[in-house]
CSV table of C-alpha atoms in Angstrom, one decimal:
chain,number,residue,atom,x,y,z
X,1,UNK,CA,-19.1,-142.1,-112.6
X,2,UNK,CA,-19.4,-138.5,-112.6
X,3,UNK,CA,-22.3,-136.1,-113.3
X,4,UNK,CA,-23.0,-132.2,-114.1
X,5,UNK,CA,-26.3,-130.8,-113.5
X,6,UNK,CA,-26.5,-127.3,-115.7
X,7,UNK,CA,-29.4,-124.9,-115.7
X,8,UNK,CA,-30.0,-123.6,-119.2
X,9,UNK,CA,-31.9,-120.9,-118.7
X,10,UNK,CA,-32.0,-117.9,-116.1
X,11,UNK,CA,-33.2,-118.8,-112.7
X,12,UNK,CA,-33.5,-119.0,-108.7
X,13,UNK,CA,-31.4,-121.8,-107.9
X,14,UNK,CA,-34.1,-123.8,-105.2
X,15,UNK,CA,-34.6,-127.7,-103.8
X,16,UNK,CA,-30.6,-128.9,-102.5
X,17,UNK,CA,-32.2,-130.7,-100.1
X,18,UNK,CA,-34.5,-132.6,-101.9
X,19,UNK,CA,-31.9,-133.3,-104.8
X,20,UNK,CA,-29.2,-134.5,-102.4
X,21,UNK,CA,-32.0,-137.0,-100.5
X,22,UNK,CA,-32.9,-138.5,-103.5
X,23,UNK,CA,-29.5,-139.9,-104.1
X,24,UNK,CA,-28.8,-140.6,-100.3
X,25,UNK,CA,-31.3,-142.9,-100.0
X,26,UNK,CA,-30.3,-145.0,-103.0
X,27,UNK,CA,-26.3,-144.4,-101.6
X,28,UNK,CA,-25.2,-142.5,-98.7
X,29,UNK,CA,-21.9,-142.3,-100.3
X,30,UNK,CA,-22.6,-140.5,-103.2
X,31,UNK,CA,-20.7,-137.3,-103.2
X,32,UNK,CA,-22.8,-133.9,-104.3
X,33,UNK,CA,-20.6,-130.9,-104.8
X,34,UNK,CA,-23.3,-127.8,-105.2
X,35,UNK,CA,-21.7,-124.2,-106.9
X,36,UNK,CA,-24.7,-122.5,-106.1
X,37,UNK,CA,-26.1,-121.3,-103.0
X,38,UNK,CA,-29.7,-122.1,-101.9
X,39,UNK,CA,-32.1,-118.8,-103.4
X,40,UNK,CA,-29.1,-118.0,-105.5
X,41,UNK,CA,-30.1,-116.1,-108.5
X,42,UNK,CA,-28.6,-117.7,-111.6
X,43,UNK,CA,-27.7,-117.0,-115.4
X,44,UNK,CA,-28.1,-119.3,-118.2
X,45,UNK,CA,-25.6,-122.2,-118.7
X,46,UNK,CA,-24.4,-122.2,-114.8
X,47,UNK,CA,-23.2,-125.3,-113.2
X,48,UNK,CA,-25.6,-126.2,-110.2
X,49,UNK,CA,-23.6,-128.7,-109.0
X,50,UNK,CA,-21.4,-132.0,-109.9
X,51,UNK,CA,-22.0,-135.8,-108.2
X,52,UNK,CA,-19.8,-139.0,-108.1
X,53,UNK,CA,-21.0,-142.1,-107.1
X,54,UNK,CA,-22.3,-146.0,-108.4
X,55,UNK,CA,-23.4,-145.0,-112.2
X,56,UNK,CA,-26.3,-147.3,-111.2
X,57,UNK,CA,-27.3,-145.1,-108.2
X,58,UNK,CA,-26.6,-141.9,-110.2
X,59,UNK,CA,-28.9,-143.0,-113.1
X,60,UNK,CA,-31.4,-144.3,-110.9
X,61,UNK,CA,-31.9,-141.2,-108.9
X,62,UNK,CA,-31.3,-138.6,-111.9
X,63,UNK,CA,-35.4,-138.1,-113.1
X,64,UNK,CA,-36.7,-137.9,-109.6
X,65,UNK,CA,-33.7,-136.0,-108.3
X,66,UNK,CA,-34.2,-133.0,-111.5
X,67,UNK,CA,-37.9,-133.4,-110.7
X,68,UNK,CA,-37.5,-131.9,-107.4
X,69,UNK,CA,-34.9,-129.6,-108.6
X,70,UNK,CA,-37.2,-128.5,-111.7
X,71,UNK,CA,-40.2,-127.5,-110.0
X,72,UNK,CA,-38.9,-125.9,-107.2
X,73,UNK,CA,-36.7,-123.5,-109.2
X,74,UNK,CA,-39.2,-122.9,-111.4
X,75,UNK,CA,-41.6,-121.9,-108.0
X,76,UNK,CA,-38.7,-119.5,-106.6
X,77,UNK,CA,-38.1,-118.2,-109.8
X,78,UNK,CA,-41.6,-116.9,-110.4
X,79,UNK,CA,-41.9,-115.9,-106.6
X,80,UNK,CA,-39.0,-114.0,-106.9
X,81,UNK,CA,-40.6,-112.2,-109.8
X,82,UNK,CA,-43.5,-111.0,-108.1
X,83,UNK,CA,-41.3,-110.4,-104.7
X,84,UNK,CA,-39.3,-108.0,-106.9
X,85,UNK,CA,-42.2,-106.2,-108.6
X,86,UNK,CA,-43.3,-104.9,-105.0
X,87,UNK,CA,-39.9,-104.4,-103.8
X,88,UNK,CA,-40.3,-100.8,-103.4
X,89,UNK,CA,-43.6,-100.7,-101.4
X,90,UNK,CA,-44.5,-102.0,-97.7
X,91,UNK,CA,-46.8,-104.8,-99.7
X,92,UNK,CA,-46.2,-108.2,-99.3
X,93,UNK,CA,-47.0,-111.3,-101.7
X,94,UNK,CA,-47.9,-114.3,-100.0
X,95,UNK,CA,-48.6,-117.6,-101.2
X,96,UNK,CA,-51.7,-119.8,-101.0
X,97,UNK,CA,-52.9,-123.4,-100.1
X,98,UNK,CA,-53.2,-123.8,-104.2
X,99,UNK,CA,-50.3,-126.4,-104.0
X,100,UNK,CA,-49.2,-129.1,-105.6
X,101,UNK,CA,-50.5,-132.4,-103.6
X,102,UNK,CA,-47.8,-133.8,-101.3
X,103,UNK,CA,-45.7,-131.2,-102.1
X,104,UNK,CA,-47.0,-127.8,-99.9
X,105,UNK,CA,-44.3,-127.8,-97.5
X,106,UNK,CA,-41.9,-128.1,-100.4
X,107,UNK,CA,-43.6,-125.4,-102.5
X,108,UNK,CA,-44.0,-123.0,-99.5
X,109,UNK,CA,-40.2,-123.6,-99.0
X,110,UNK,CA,-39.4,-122.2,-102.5
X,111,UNK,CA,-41.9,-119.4,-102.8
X,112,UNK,CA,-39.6,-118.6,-99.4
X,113,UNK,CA,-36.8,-119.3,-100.9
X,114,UNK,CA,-37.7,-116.9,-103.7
X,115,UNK,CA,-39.2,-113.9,-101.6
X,116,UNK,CA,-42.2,-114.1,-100.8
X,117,UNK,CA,-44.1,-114.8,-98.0
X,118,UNK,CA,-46.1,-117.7,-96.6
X,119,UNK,CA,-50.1,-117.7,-96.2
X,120,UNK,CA,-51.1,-120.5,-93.8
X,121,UNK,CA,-50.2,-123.9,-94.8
X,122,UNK,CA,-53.3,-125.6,-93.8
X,123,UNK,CA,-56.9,-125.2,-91.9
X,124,UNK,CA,-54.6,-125.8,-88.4
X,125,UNK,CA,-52.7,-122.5,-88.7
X,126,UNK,CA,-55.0,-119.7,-89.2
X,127,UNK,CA,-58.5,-118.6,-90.0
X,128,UNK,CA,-59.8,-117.9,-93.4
X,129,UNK,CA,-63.3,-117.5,-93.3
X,130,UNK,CA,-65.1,-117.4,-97.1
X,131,UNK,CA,-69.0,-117.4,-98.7
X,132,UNK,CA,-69.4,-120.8,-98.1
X,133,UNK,CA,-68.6,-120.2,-94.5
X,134,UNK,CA,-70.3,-117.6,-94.0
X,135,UNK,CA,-74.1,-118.6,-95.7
X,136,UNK,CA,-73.0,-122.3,-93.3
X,137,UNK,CA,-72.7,-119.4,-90.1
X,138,UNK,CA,-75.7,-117.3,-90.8
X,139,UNK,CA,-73.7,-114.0,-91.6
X,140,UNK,CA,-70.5,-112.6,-91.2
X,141,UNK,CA,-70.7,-111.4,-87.4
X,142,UNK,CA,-71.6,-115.3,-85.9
X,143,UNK,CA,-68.7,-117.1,-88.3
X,144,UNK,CA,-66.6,-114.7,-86.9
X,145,UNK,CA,-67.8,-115.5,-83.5
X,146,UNK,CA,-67.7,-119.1,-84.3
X,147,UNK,CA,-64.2,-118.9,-85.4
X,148,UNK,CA,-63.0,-117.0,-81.9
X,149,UNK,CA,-65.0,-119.8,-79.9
X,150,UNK,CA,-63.1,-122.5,-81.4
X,151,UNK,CA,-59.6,-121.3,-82.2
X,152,UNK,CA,-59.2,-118.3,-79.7
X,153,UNK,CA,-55.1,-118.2,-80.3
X,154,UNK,CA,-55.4,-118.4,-84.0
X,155,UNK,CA,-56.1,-115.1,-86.0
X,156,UNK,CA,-59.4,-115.0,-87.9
X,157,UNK,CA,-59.5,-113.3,-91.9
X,158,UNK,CA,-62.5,-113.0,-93.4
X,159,UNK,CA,-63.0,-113.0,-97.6
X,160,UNK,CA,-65.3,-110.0,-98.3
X,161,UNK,CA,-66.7,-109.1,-102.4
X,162,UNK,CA,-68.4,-105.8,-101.5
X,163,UNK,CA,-68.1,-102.6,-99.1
X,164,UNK,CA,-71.3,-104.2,-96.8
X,165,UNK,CA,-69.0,-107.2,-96.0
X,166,UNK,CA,-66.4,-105.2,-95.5
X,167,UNK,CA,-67.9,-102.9,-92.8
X,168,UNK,CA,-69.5,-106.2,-91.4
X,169,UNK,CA,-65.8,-108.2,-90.7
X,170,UNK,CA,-64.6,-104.8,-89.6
X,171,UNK,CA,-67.4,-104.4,-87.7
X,172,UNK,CA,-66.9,-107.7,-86.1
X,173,UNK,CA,-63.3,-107.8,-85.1
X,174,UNK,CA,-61.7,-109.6,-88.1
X,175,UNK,CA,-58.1,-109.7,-87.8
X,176,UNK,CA,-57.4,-109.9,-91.7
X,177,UNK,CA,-59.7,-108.7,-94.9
X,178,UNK,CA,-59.2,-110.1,-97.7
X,179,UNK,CA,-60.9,-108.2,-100.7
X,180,UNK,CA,-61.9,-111.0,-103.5
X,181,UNK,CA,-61.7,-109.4,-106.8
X,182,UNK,CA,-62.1,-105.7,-105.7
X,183,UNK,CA,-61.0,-103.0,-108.5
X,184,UNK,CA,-58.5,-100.4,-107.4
X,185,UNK,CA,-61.3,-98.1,-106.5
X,186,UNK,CA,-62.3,-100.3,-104.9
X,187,UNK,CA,-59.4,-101.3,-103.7
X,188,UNK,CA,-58.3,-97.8,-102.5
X,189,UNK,CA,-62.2,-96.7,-100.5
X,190,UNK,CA,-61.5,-100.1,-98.7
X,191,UNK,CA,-58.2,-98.8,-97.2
X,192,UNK,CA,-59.4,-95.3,-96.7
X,193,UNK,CA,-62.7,-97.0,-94.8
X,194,UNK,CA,-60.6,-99.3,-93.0
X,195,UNK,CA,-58.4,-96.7,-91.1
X,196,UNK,CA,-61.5,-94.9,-90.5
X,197,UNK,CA,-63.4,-97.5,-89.1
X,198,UNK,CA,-61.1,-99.2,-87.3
X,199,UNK,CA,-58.1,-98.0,-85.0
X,200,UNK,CA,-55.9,-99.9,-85.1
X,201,UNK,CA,-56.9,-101.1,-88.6
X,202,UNK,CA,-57.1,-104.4,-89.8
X,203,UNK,CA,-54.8,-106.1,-92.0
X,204,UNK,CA,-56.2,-105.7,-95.9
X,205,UNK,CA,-55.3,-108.9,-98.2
X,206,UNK,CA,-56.0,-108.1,-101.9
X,207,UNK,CA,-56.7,-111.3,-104.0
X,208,UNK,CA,-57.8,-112.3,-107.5
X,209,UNK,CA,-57.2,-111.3,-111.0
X,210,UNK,CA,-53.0,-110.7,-109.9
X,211,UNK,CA,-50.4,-111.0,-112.2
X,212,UNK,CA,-47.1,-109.2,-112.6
X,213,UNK,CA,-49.1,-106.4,-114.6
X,214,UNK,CA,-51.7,-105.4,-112.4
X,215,UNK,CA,-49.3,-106.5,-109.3
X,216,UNK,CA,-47.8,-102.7,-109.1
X,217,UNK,CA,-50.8,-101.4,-109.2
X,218,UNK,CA,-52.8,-103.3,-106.1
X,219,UNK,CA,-49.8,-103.2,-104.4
X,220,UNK,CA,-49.7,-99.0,-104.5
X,221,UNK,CA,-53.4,-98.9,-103.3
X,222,UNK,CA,-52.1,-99.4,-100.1
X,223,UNK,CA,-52.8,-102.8,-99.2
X,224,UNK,CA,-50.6,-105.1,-96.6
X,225,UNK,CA,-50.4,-108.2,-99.1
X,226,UNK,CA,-51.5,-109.6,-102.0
X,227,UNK,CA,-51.8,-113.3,-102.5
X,228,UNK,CA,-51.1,-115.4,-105.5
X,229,UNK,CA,-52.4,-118.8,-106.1
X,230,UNK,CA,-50.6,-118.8,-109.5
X,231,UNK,CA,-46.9,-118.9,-108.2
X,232,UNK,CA,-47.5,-122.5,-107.0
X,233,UNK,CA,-50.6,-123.8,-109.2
X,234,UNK,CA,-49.3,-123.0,-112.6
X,235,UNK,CA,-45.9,-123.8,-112.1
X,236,UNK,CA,-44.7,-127.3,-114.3
């Protein structure tokens, strides 16, 4: 039997590998012919690709095969949104650990794929240290220090809600910043203090409240990145 995959509606083409495993498994011989390249933007009605093979195999691997395909065009697609929207500044949009379970390395892959840039992709890779953290530490200065005893090659960001955290991670070496909800005021004193303060200065991560509206508008503040849980959390 034959088969067409088509994508009705505009998109970043994203998951060929997971697509062509799916049927593999069930039949090595099945043959997948993609007309698409990998991160290939895409107009409505476009063939992704054709398959021949068993018409058992094919119909047996069709719902988990789109699945894959589905979601992770739908992740690169809306990455590739908010990739574009701060296309024309030295801000980057990074991802988050808000993933879909089972499914971060593949999510990370598309929000990649669609041009943006990964965050960590667990506690084993980096440094994050948050409220929680720091009322468990006793302040901001010894969960730093904590962090640096324990994981001295990894780099160490610190989430700060105010200008006093902020002088206190800056105060204490913190590699990243990330400001939780700041306004652009806000946004903008934290950069200005942060070359003051610290030379060279630290890396400043905006987060919260982003969307492809307000996006523009953090990025020009003059932050290094802003992350967006939404990309990979909201995506169906």
């Amino acid at each position: 039997a034959r088969a067409t995959v088509l994508c009705r509606e505009a998109a970043v083409a994203c998951g060929r590998p997971w697509f062509d495993e799916v049927f593999h498994m069930l039949d090595p011989g099945v043959q997948i012919n993609w007309h698409v390249a990998e991160g290939q933007a895409v107009p409505p009605e476009t063939t992704l690709c054709t398959l021949k093979g068993n018409a058992r195999v094919l119909l047996s691997g069709e719902r988990t095969a789109l699945n894959f395909l589905q979601m992770l065009s739908a992740t690169a697609t809306v990455a590739r949104r908010y990739a574009d929207a701060v296309a024309d500044t030295a801000c980057q949009v990074l991802d988050t650990r808000k993933t879909i379970p089972g499914l971060r390395l593949a999510q990370k892959y598309a929000t990649a794929c669609g041009g943006m840039s990964n965050h960590r992709v667990g506690l084993f890779d980096g440094i994050l240290i948050k409220e929680n953290h720091i009322m468990a530490a006793g302040g901001i200065d010894a969960a730093v220090a904590a962090a640096r005893a324990a994981a001295p090659d990894h780099r160490v960001e610190v989430e700060v809600e105010n200008e006093d955290e902020l002088r206190s991670a800056l105060a204490a070496g913190a590699d990243t910043i990330m400001l939780d909800n700041f306004s652009l005021q806000d946004m903008r004193a934290a950069v200005a203090l942060n070359r003051e303060l610290r030379d060279p200065p630290a890396l400043l991560e905006a987060s919260g409240n982003v969307d492809l509206d307000t996006l523009p508008f953090i990025a020009a503040t003059g932050v290094d990145f802003v992350s967006v849980g939404a990309v990979t959390k909201h995506v169906s």
